[in-house]
Short mmCIF file of C-alpha atoms and ligand atoms in Angstrom, two decimals:
data_model
loop_
_atom_site.label_atom_id
_atom_site.label_comp_id
_atom_site.label_asym_id
_atom_site.label_seq_id
_atom_site.Cartn_x
_atom_site.Cartn_y
_atom_site.Cartn_z
CA UNK A 3 14.87 19.78 55.04
CA UNK A 4 13.65 16.92 52.94
CA UNK A 5 13.97 13.15 53.10
CA UNK A 6 14.65 11.53 49.75
CA UNK A 7 13.51 8.09 48.76
CA UNK A 8 15.95 6.82 46.11
CA UNK A 9 15.75 3.46 44.36
CA UNK A 10 19.20 1.87 44.93
CA UNK A 11 18.84 -0.34 41.84
CA UNK A 12 18.59 2.67 39.52
CA UNK A 13 19.80 5.65 41.55
CA UNK A 14 16.57 7.46 40.69
CA UNK A 15 14.60 9.52 43.18
CA UNK A 16 11.11 8.11 43.70
CA UNK A 17 9.69 10.30 46.48
CA UNK A 18 10.50 13.28 48.67
CA UNK A 19 9.11 14.28 52.07
CA UNK A 20 9.54 17.48 54.05
CA UNK A 21 10.74 17.01 57.62
CA UNK A 22 8.68 18.51 60.44
CA UNK A 23 9.59 21.73 62.18
CA UNK A 24 10.46 21.63 65.91
CA UNK A 25 7.07 22.93 67.02
CA UNK A 26 5.19 20.22 65.12
CA UNK A 27 7.53 17.62 66.57
CA UNK A 28 6.97 18.86 70.11
CA UNK A 29 3.18 18.83 69.65
CA UNK A 30 3.12 15.32 68.16
CA UNK A 31 5.16 13.84 71.03
CA UNK A 32 3.05 15.69 73.62
CA UNK A 33 -0.15 14.48 71.98
CA UNK A 34 1.13 10.89 71.87
CA UNK A 35 1.90 11.03 75.58
CA UNK A 36 -1.75 11.90 76.37
CA UNK A 37 -2.72 8.40 75.23
CA UNK A 38 -0.53 6.65 77.81
CA UNK A 39 -3.03 6.34 80.67
CA UNK A 40 -5.79 4.95 78.45
CA UNK A 41 -3.43 2.54 76.79
CA UNK A 42 -1.57 1.33 79.85
CA UNK A 43 -4.39 1.26 82.40
CA UNK A 44 -7.64 0.89 80.48
CA UNK A 45 -6.52 -1.82 78.08
CA UNK A 46 -5.62 -5.28 79.34
CA UNK A 47 -2.65 -7.27 78.21
CA UNK A 48 -5.05 -9.55 76.30
CA UNK A 49 -6.73 -6.61 74.50
CA UNK A 50 -3.36 -5.29 73.42
CA UNK A 51 -2.46 -8.80 72.29
CA UNK A 52 -5.61 -8.97 70.15
CA UNK A 53 -4.48 -5.90 68.22
CA UNK A 54 -1.12 -7.50 67.56
CA UNK A 55 -2.93 -10.61 66.29
CA UNK A 56 -4.70 -8.33 63.82
CA UNK A 57 -1.36 -6.83 62.95
CA UNK A 58 0.06 -10.25 62.06
CA UNK A 59 -2.91 -10.68 59.66
CA UNK A 60 -2.39 -7.23 58.13
CA UNK A 61 1.30 -7.91 57.58
CA UNK A 62 0.57 -11.26 55.93
CA UNK A 63 -2.26 -9.82 53.80
CA UNK A 64 -0.07 -6.93 52.62
CA UNK A 65 3.18 -8.88 52.54
CA UNK A 66 3.83 -8.46 48.81
CA UNK A 67 3.11 -4.72 48.71
CA UNK A 68 5.24 -4.04 51.79
CA UNK A 69 8.08 -6.22 50.51
CA UNK A 70 8.09 -4.37 47.21
CA UNK A 71 8.32 -1.07 49.07
CA UNK A 72 11.38 -2.33 50.95
CA UNK A 73 13.00 -3.39 47.66
CA UNK A 74 12.51 -0.08 45.88
CA UNK A 75 13.52 2.00 48.88
CA UNK A 76 16.58 0.16 50.24
CA UNK A 77 17.45 -2.33 47.54
CA UNK A 78 17.38 -5.78 49.11
CA UNK A 79 16.19 -8.77 47.10
CA UNK A 80 12.42 -9.30 46.99
CA UNK A 81 12.70 -12.76 48.52
CA UNK A 82 14.61 -11.34 51.49
CA UNK A 83 12.05 -8.55 51.85
CA UNK A 84 9.20 -11.10 51.88
CA UNK A 85 11.01 -13.02 54.63
CA UNK A 86 11.44 -9.79 56.58
CA UNK A 87 7.70 -9.07 56.59
CA UNK A 88 6.86 -12.64 57.60
CA UNK A 89 9.39 -12.36 60.43
CA UNK A 90 7.57 -9.26 61.72
CA UNK A 91 4.24 -11.14 61.64
CA UNK A 92 5.82 -14.08 63.46
CA UNK A 93 7.14 -11.71 66.13
CA UNK A 94 3.57 -10.46 66.68
CA UNK A 95 2.49 -14.10 67.12
CA UNK A 96 5.34 -14.75 69.54
CA UNK A 97 4.58 -11.84 71.86
CA UNK A 98 0.80 -12.37 71.68
CA UNK A 99 1.44 -15.86 73.01
CA UNK A 100 4.22 -15.14 75.50
CA UNK A 101 3.84 -11.55 76.74
CA UNK A 102 1.17 -12.40 79.34
CA UNK A 103 3.50 -14.87 81.07
CA UNK A 104 6.63 -12.74 80.56
CA UNK A 105 4.95 -9.73 82.18
CA UNK A 106 2.94 -11.57 84.82
CA UNK A 107 3.47 -10.61 88.46
CA UNK A 108 6.10 -12.73 90.18
CA UNK A 109 5.33 -13.63 93.77
CA UNK A 110 8.42 -13.57 96.00
CA UNK A 111 8.28 -15.22 99.41
CA UNK A 112 9.37 -12.71 102.08
CA UNK A 113 8.17 -11.86 105.57
CA UNK A 114 5.33 -9.81 104.00
CA UNK A 115 1.85 -11.26 103.77
CA UNK A 116 2.30 -10.82 100.03
CA UNK A 117 5.18 -9.41 98.04
CA UNK A 118 5.67 -9.49 94.32
CA UNK A 119 7.44 -8.00 91.32
CA UNK A 120 5.27 -6.28 88.71
CA UNK A 121 6.44 -5.34 85.20
CA UNK A 122 4.76 -2.01 84.51
CA UNK A 123 4.96 0.30 81.49
CA UNK A 124 6.93 3.55 81.79
CA UNK A 125 5.40 5.94 79.23
CA UNK A 126 6.64 7.20 75.86
CA UNK A 127 9.66 5.39 74.44
CA UNK A 128 11.64 6.73 71.49
CA UNK A 129 13.04 4.35 68.87
CA UNK A 130 15.79 5.54 66.51
CA UNK A 131 16.03 2.99 63.73
CA UNK A 132 18.26 2.03 60.77
CA UNK A 133 17.38 1.34 57.14
CA UNK A 134 18.98 -2.11 56.71
CA UNK A 135 15.94 -4.11 57.85
CA UNK A 136 13.48 -1.23 57.62
CA UNK A 137 10.51 -3.21 58.95
CA UNK A 138 12.10 -5.84 61.19
CA UNK A 139 14.23 -3.42 63.23
CA UNK A 140 11.21 -1.24 63.93
CA UNK A 141 8.89 -4.09 64.85
CA UNK A 142 11.56 -5.69 67.02
CA UNK A 143 11.58 -2.46 69.04
CA UNK A 144 7.90 -1.53 68.82
CA UNK A 145 6.00 -4.77 69.47
CA UNK A 146 7.39 -5.60 72.94
CA UNK A 147 7.49 -1.91 73.88
CA UNK A 148 3.82 -1.36 73.03
CA UNK A 149 2.38 -4.71 74.11
CA UNK A 150 3.76 -4.03 77.60
CA UNK A 151 1.67 -0.83 77.72
CA UNK A 152 4.05 1.87 76.50
CA UNK A 153 3.61 4.42 73.72
CA UNK A 154 6.22 4.37 70.92
CA UNK A 155 7.48 7.24 68.79
CA UNK A 156 10.00 6.33 66.11
CA UNK A 157 12.54 8.23 64.06
CA UNK A 158 13.44 6.09 61.05
CA UNK A 159 16.54 6.42 58.89
CA UNK A 160 16.13 9.30 56.47
CA UNK A 161 16.53 7.12 53.34
CA UNK A 162 13.44 4.99 54.12
CA UNK A 163 10.64 7.56 54.69
CA UNK A 164 8.08 5.51 52.76
CA UNK A 165 8.72 2.48 54.96
CA UNK A 166 8.34 4.73 58.03
CA UNK A 167 4.92 5.88 56.86
CA UNK A 168 3.90 2.37 55.78
CA UNK A 169 4.66 1.01 59.27
CA UNK A 170 2.47 3.69 60.84
CA UNK A 171 -0.26 2.69 58.40
CA UNK A 172 0.09 -0.99 59.45
CA UNK A 173 -0.67 0.13 63.03
CA UNK A 174 -3.72 2.08 61.84
CA UNK A 175 -5.02 -0.78 59.73
CA UNK A 176 -4.55 -3.20 62.63
CA UNK A 177 -6.94 -1.12 64.75
CA UNK A 178 -4.53 0.57 67.16
CA UNK A 179 -5.73 3.88 68.60
CA UNK A 180 -4.05 6.89 67.00
CA UNK A 181 -0.80 7.91 68.68
CA UNK A 182 0.17 4.49 70.08
CA UNK A 183 2.86 4.32 67.41
CA UNK A 184 4.00 7.41 65.49
CA UNK A 185 6.65 7.73 62.80
CA UNK A 186 8.38 11.05 63.40
CA UNK A 187 9.41 12.64 60.11
CA UNK A 188 12.50 14.36 61.49
CA UNK A 189 16.24 14.71 61.01
CA UNK A 190 18.85 13.09 63.23
CA UNK A 191 19.58 16.59 64.58
CA UNK A 192 16.05 16.73 66.03
CA UNK A 193 16.46 13.48 67.96
CA UNK A 194 17.94 15.45 70.86
CA UNK A 195 14.73 17.46 71.18
CA UNK A 196 12.71 14.25 71.44
CA UNK A 197 15.05 12.71 74.04
CA UNK A 198 14.78 15.90 76.12
CA UNK A 199 10.96 16.05 75.81
CA UNK A 200 9.61 15.60 79.37
CA UNK A 201 7.14 12.91 78.28
CA UNK A 202 9.85 10.67 76.81
CA UNK A 203 11.14 8.15 79.34
CA UNK A 204 13.65 6.05 77.42
CA UNK A 205 15.35 5.52 74.06
CA UNK A 206 16.17 2.47 71.98
CA UNK A 207 18.66 3.06 69.19
CA UNK A 208 19.71 0.58 66.54
CA UNK A 209 22.44 2.01 64.35
CA UNK A 210 26.07 2.96 64.19
CA UNK A 211 28.47 3.34 67.08
CA UNK A 212 28.68 7.11 66.47
CA UNK A 213 24.91 7.53 66.66
CA UNK A 214 24.84 5.35 69.78
CA UNK A 215 27.45 7.45 71.55
CA UNK A 216 25.60 10.66 70.73
CA UNK A 217 22.13 9.43 71.74
CA UNK A 218 23.39 7.74 74.92
CA UNK A 219 25.21 10.86 76.10
CA UNK A 220 22.13 13.06 75.60
CA UNK A 221 19.90 10.50 77.28
CA UNK A 222 22.46 10.14 80.07
CA UNK A 223 22.37 13.87 80.74
CA UNK A 224 18.58 13.50 81.17
CA UNK A 225 18.93 10.27 83.24
CA UNK A 226 16.82 8.41 80.70
CA UNK A 227 17.44 4.75 80.02
CA UNK A 228 18.91 3.60 76.69
CA UNK A 229 19.10 0.31 74.87
CA UNK A 230 21.78 0.39 72.17
CA UNK A 231 22.03 -2.12 69.32
CA UNK A 232 25.12 -0.96 67.45
CA UNK A 233 27.60 -2.16 64.90
CA UNK A 234 29.58 -5.36 64.80
CA UNK A 235 32.66 -6.94 63.26
CA UNK A 236 31.64 -10.51 63.84
CA UNK A 237 34.28 -13.23 63.71
CA UNK A 238 33.67 -16.40 61.70
CA UNK A 239 36.19 -18.90 63.06
CA UNK A 240 37.04 -21.96 60.98
CA UNK A 241 38.97 -24.63 62.91
CA UNK A 242 40.92 -27.39 61.18
CA UNK A 243 38.19 -29.90 62.13
CA UNK A 244 35.48 -27.91 60.28
CA UNK A 245 33.27 -29.42 57.62
CA UNK A 246 34.51 -27.24 54.76
CA UNK A 247 31.40 -27.57 52.62
CA UNK A 248 29.22 -26.41 55.50
CA UNK A 249 31.64 -23.60 56.35
CA UNK A 250 31.68 -22.28 52.77
CA UNK A 251 27.89 -22.31 52.55
CA UNK A 252 27.85 -20.50 55.91
CA UNK A 253 30.41 -17.96 54.75
CA UNK A 254 28.39 -17.14 51.64
CA UNK A 255 25.21 -16.72 53.65
CA UNK A 256 26.85 -15.07 56.66
CA UNK A 257 28.72 -12.39 54.75
CA UNK A 258 26.41 -11.63 51.85
CA UNK A 259 22.83 -11.83 53.12
CA UNK A 260 21.24 -8.38 52.68
CA UNK A 261 24.35 -7.54 50.60
CA UNK A 262 26.47 -7.62 53.74
CA UNK A 263 24.48 -4.81 55.36
CA UNK A 264 23.63 -6.72 58.52
CA UNK A 265 24.89 -5.95 62.01
CA UNK A 266 25.44 -9.66 62.75
CA UNK A 267 26.92 -10.45 59.34
CA UNK A 268 30.14 -12.50 59.46
CA UNK A 269 32.83 -9.92 58.76
CA UNK A 270 36.21 -11.34 59.80
CA UNK A 271 36.95 -14.88 58.61
CA UNK A 272 39.53 -16.28 61.01
CA UNK A 273 40.79 -19.53 59.55
CA UNK A 274 43.21 -22.18 60.80
CA UNK A 275 46.48 -22.27 58.85
CA UNK A 276 45.94 -25.93 57.86
CA UNK A 277 42.75 -25.17 55.96
CA UNK A 278 43.09 -21.51 55.02
CA UNK A 279 44.20 -22.03 51.39
CA UNK A 280 41.37 -24.48 50.78
CA UNK A 281 38.92 -22.05 52.43
CA UNK A 282 39.99 -19.07 50.29
CA UNK A 283 39.94 -21.08 47.08
CA UNK A 284 36.46 -22.50 47.74
CA UNK A 285 35.05 -19.21 49.06
CA UNK A 286 36.26 -17.38 45.94
CA UNK A 287 34.80 -20.05 43.65
CA UNK A 288 31.48 -19.97 45.53
CA UNK A 289 31.25 -16.19 45.18
CA UNK A 290 32.15 -16.18 41.50
CA UNK A 291 29.64 -18.94 40.72
CA UNK A 292 26.78 -17.64 42.81
CA UNK A 293 26.29 -13.96 42.10
CA UNK A 294 24.23 -12.57 39.23
CA UNK A 295 23.49 -8.84 39.33
CA UNK A 296 20.23 -7.26 38.23
CA UNK A 297 16.85 -6.00 39.39
CA UNK A 298 16.35 -7.12 43.03
CA UNK A 299 12.68 -7.78 42.21
CA UNK A 300 13.82 -10.53 39.83
CA UNK A 301 13.99 -13.93 41.57
CA UNK A 302 17.00 -15.03 39.51
CA UNK A 303 19.09 -12.11 40.78
CA UNK A 304 21.46 -12.85 43.68
CA UNK A 305 23.53 -9.64 43.64
CA UNK A 306 21.42 -6.68 44.78
CA UNK A 307 22.56 -3.08 45.18
CA UNK A 308 23.79 -1.56 48.40
CA UNK A 309 21.34 0.89 49.96
CA UNK A 310 23.12 4.18 49.17
CA UNK A 311 25.99 5.44 47.02
CA UNK A 312 27.67 7.17 50.00
CA UNK A 313 27.74 3.87 51.92
CA UNK A 314 29.24 2.11 48.90
CA UNK A 315 31.88 4.88 48.60
CA UNK A 316 32.72 4.52 52.29
CA UNK A 317 33.15 0.75 51.95
CA UNK A 318 35.28 1.12 48.82
CA UNK A 319 37.49 3.67 50.60
CA UNK A 320 38.05 1.15 53.45
CA UNK A 321 39.07 -1.45 50.84
CA UNK A 322 41.35 0.89 48.87
CA UNK A 323 43.09 2.28 51.92
CA UNK A 324 43.78 -1.26 53.12
CA UNK A 325 45.09 -2.29 49.69
CA UNK A 326 47.50 0.66 49.80
CA UNK A 327 48.70 -0.68 53.15
CA UNK A 328 49.35 -4.13 51.64
CA UNK A 329 46.04 -6.07 51.58
CA UNK A 330 45.45 -8.37 48.58
CA UNK A 331 42.17 -8.43 46.65
CA UNK A 332 41.32 -12.08 45.92
CA UNK A 333 38.09 -11.17 44.14
CA UNK A 334 35.95 -8.05 43.74
CA UNK A 335 37.03 -4.67 45.05
CA UNK A 336 35.09 -2.40 42.67
CA UNK A 337 31.69 -0.84 41.93
CA UNK A 338 29.86 -2.54 39.08
CA UNK A 339 29.71 -0.59 35.84
CA UNK A 340 25.93 -0.27 35.69
CA UNK A 341 23.24 2.06 37.08
CA UNK A 342 22.56 1.68 40.80
CA UNK A 343 24.78 1.08 43.81
CA UNK A 344 26.20 -2.37 43.08
CA UNK A 345 29.48 -3.48 44.68
CA UNK A 346 31.28 -6.65 43.64
CA UNK A 347 31.45 -9.28 46.41
CA UNK A 348 35.00 -9.01 47.68
CA UNK A 349 37.56 -11.10 49.55
CA UNK A 350 40.69 -9.54 51.03
CA UNK A 351 43.74 -11.38 52.40
CA UNK A 352 47.13 -10.24 53.79
CA UNK A 353 45.22 -8.05 56.19
CA UNK A 354 47.04 -6.54 59.18
CA UNK A 355 45.83 -4.75 62.29
CA UNK A 356 46.79 -1.27 61.01
CA UNK A 357 44.23 -1.48 58.17
CA UNK A 358 40.68 -0.08 58.28
CA UNK A 359 39.27 -3.42 57.09
CA UNK A 360 40.72 -5.02 60.23
CA UNK A 361 39.52 -2.58 62.86
CA UNK A 362 36.39 -0.98 61.39
CA UNK A 363 32.97 -2.42 60.66
CA UNK A 364 32.56 -3.44 57.00
CA UNK A 365 28.91 -2.77 56.26
CA UNK A 366 28.70 -4.28 52.79
CA UNK A 367 29.84 -7.28 50.72
CA UNK A 368 33.52 -7.39 51.75
CA UNK A 369 35.07 -10.37 53.56
CA UNK A 370 38.43 -10.30 55.30
CA UNK A 371 40.33 -13.58 55.74
CA UNK A 372 42.83 -13.81 58.61
CA UNK A 373 45.15 -16.79 59.10
CA UNK A 374 45.65 -18.25 62.61
CA UNK A 375 47.76 -21.06 64.04
CA UNK A 376 45.48 -22.68 66.66
CA UNK A 377 42.14 -22.23 68.51
CA UNK A 378 43.61 -19.98 71.23
CA UNK A 379 45.11 -17.75 68.54
CA UNK A 380 41.76 -17.68 66.73
CA UNK A 381 39.96 -16.57 69.87
CA UNK A 382 42.58 -13.90 70.55
CA UNK A 383 42.10 -12.46 67.05
CA UNK A 384 38.30 -12.71 67.38
CA UNK A 385 38.37 -10.74 70.61
CA UNK A 386 40.84 -8.17 69.28
CA UNK A 387 38.00 -5.87 68.26
CA UNK A 388 36.14 -2.94 69.78
CA UNK A 389 32.93 -4.71 68.83
CA UNK A 390 31.20 -7.69 70.45
CA UNK A 391 27.89 -8.37 68.78
CA UNK A 392 27.84 -11.99 67.60
CA UNK A 393 30.12 -14.57 65.99
CA UNK A 394 30.32 -18.13 64.76
CA UNK A 395 32.66 -21.09 65.12
CA UNK A 396 32.88 -23.88 62.54
CA UNK A 397 34.27 -27.18 63.85
CA UNK A 398 33.51 -30.85 64.24
CA UNK A 399 35.29 -30.73 67.59
CA UNK A 400 32.27 -29.41 69.51
CA UNK A 401 33.92 -29.48 72.93
CA UNK A 402 36.63 -27.06 71.79
CA UNK A 403 34.07 -24.94 69.96
CA UNK A 404 31.85 -24.67 73.02
CA UNK A 405 34.76 -23.63 75.25
CA UNK A 406 35.68 -20.99 72.67
CA UNK A 407 32.06 -19.82 72.47
CA UNK A 408 32.14 -19.03 76.19
CA UNK A 409 35.39 -17.11 75.72
CA UNK A 410 34.21 -15.09 72.75
CA UNK A 411 33.42 -11.49 73.79
CA UNK A 412 30.01 -11.24 72.14
CA UNK A 413 26.30 -11.16 72.90
CA UNK A 414 25.84 -14.49 71.10
CA UNK A 415 27.93 -17.20 69.49
CA UNK A 416 26.70 -19.79 67.02
CA UNK A 417 28.46 -23.10 66.38
CA UNK A 418 28.22 -24.55 62.85
CA UNK A 419 25.61 -21.94 61.96
CA UNK A 420 25.67 -18.32 60.98
CA UNK A 421 24.27 -15.85 63.48
CA UNK A 422 20.60 -14.96 63.33
CA UNK A 423 17.95 -13.37 65.50
CA UNK A 424 15.19 -15.51 66.99
CA UNK A 425 12.24 -14.14 68.97
CA UNK A 426 12.85 -16.74 71.69
CA UNK A 427 16.46 -15.73 72.34
CA UNK A 428 17.91 -12.46 73.66
CA UNK A 429 19.65 -10.32 71.05
CA UNK A 430 22.30 -7.67 71.72
CA UNK A 431 25.96 -6.98 72.18
CA UNK A 432 28.82 -6.17 74.51
CA UNK A 433 31.70 -3.65 74.18
CA UNK A 434 31.11 -1.04 71.43
CA UNK A 435 28.24 -3.14 70.02
CA UNK A 436 25.99 -1.69 72.69
CA UNK A 437 24.05 -2.84 75.72
CA UNK A 438 20.60 -4.01 76.67
CA UNK A 439 18.73 -6.80 74.95
CA UNK A 440 15.92 -7.12 72.45
CA UNK A 441 13.57 -10.06 71.84
CA UNK A 442 12.59 -12.85 74.30
CA UNK A 443 11.59 -12.10 77.90
CA UNK A 444 14.71 -9.95 78.32
CA UNK A 445 13.65 -7.58 75.52
CA UNK A 446 10.07 -7.10 76.66
CA UNK A 447 11.21 -6.12 80.17
CA UNK A 448 13.72 -3.47 79.05
CA UNK A 449 11.14 -0.70 78.98
CA UNK A 450 9.18 -1.69 82.05
CA UNK A 451 9.39 -0.51 85.62
CA UNK A 452 10.42 -3.67 87.45
CA UNK A 453 8.47 -2.78 90.52
CA UNK A 454 8.43 -4.26 94.01
CA UNK A 455 5.07 -4.32 95.78
CA UNK A 456 5.13 -5.34 99.45
CA UNK A 457 2.02 -5.85 101.57
CA UNK A 458 2.34 -6.26 105.33
P1 NAP B 521 23.17 5.25 61.49
O1 NAP B 521 23.73 6.12 60.47
O2 NAP B 521 23.73 5.31 62.86
O3 NAP B 521 21.59 5.56 61.54
C1 NAP B 521 20.72 4.87 62.41
C2 NAP B 521 19.65 5.81 62.86
O4 NAP B 521 20.22 6.79 63.72
C3 NAP B 521 19.01 6.61 61.72
O5 NAP B 521 17.67 6.83 62.02
C4 NAP B 521 19.79 7.90 61.75
O6 NAP B 521 19.11 8.98 61.18
C5 NAP B 521 20.00 8.09 63.23
N1 NAP B 521 21.16 8.88 63.59
C6 NAP B 521 22.37 8.91 62.98
N2 NAP B 521 23.21 9.72 63.66
C7 NAP B 521 22.52 10.20 64.71
C8 NAP B 521 22.84 11.09 65.77
N3 NAP B 521 24.03 11.62 65.90
N4 NAP B 521 21.86 11.40 66.67
C9 NAP B 521 20.66 10.84 66.56
N5 NAP B 521 20.28 9.99 65.59
C10 NAP B 521 21.22 9.66 64.67
O7 NAP B 521 23.23 3.74 61.05
P2 NAP B 521 22.68 3.12 59.69
O8 NAP B 521 23.65 3.43 58.61
O9 NAP B 521 21.26 3.47 59.47
O10 NAP B 521 22.73 1.57 60.04
C11 NAP B 521 23.87 0.82 59.97
C12 NAP B 521 24.49 0.63 61.34
O11 NAP B 521 23.51 0.07 62.22
C13 NAP B 521 25.60 -0.38 61.31
O12 NAP B 521 26.64 0.04 62.17
C14 NAP B 521 24.96 -1.64 61.84
O13 NAP B 521 25.84 -2.58 62.35
C15 NAP B 521 24.04 -1.07 62.86
N6 NAP B 521 22.96 -2.03 63.16
C16 NAP B 521 22.97 -2.65 64.37
C17 NAP B 521 21.99 -3.59 64.67
C18 NAP B 521 21.98 -4.32 65.98
O14 NAP B 521 20.97 -4.92 66.30
N7 NAP B 521 23.04 -4.29 66.75
C19 NAP B 521 21.00 -3.88 63.73
C20 NAP B 521 21.03 -3.22 62.50
C21 NAP B 521 22.01 -2.29 62.24
P3 NAP B 521 19.49 9.50 59.68
O15 NAP B 521 19.23 8.40 58.76
O16 NAP B 521 18.58 10.66 59.50
O17 NAP B 521 20.94 9.88 59.75
#
């Protein structure tokens, strides 16, 4: 089989790669596992950190080339791609500084002469990664996994094979020994073989709920640990005390960054009845004034393509099916009449719980506005979802907002800000959004053996 690299702004194929056969895959994973002892025992935490310091330099030196690759392969705006590369470099800096303390032995007073907890690496860890932040998602998995002494093998989404190879090259250029990080050029069907490989100890998957269920059940049958970062349908609650200007700016950013293809994008806008008309009117005006379509390399362009035509078709089908069931299109609702995979930023109202746009994840530039009567009603609607990734609350009444934040069924809640990931804070979800955490001290310990050592 082949992996196609297609420019979403034009629809044209720019590269093609053959996937590996099963034997090659087995040999590569086996070979990678041979490096574990040297890497985990013979290198110190500080030596591994030094390599990640080099990596931060490589990423910053090559920032423009790497950002351009992201743009041509998955379609986001150049400015967003530049930010993505810088964020990867900053994550290297963060773990270089903090990993030694986060992984240091912890003495526990017991009746032993000495007893402590050690955070030790476990071996080869598989990452299965999505295309939406083709560098950031991979680095978010790989940096803490590798700096703690593990080996990483990574299956990237099949529409970003050039990014997969470029990331492996960043490791090589940064001075890492061969095999510490390997991009596996394989299909999703071959992931099972990797999970079942005896050298592989654990799996981290960032992707859809369906992929998560499949990978977790295979890993479960092998008793191998999983961390799952899955989809979301994040609520964006606007209370009647909200600063409307701030909320509208947040809505524009929260729903449309990365053309809406973000797991923690704001997806369901749950707005108090007293301000809902004002919110819809201003949100519509903001959208219609802000977006200009064109080449995502062009700084003046604010409306970039979606990553793939099939994903655009899926989104449009969710919209159309909901319209047939009675939803109203306030703006958008169509593919732009131009080459590439451009979808008009869309607002839907009159949405009810039997519609796909209510219950399913909307992974693209479509916002759903739901009207509620009071904060308790807002929270009930917010929690009426299979997903529980993140969410935001917009209010001047911070006491009410904070109480609601505790009640929101999500891995994080932001008040008067859109959701974002920050190296210092744990990132992950509850319910069908997955389990386990990335980033911070919680993320770096996920793929360690939290080991008790007791000395009489
Ligand atoms: P996806 O279709 O699930 O793909 C993600 C990765 O999983 C790809 O490498 C894909 O390979 C692989 N894959 C798909 N089905 C698989 C299966 N049955 N067994 C093994 N591997 C499988 O998701 P996507 O379209 O790339 O990404 C969008 C989804 O990711 C959204 O739901 C989004 O919310 C979620 N996401 C979550 C987070 C988070 O942190 N929670 C972050 C970003 C994205 P192929 O490409 O070869 O199919």
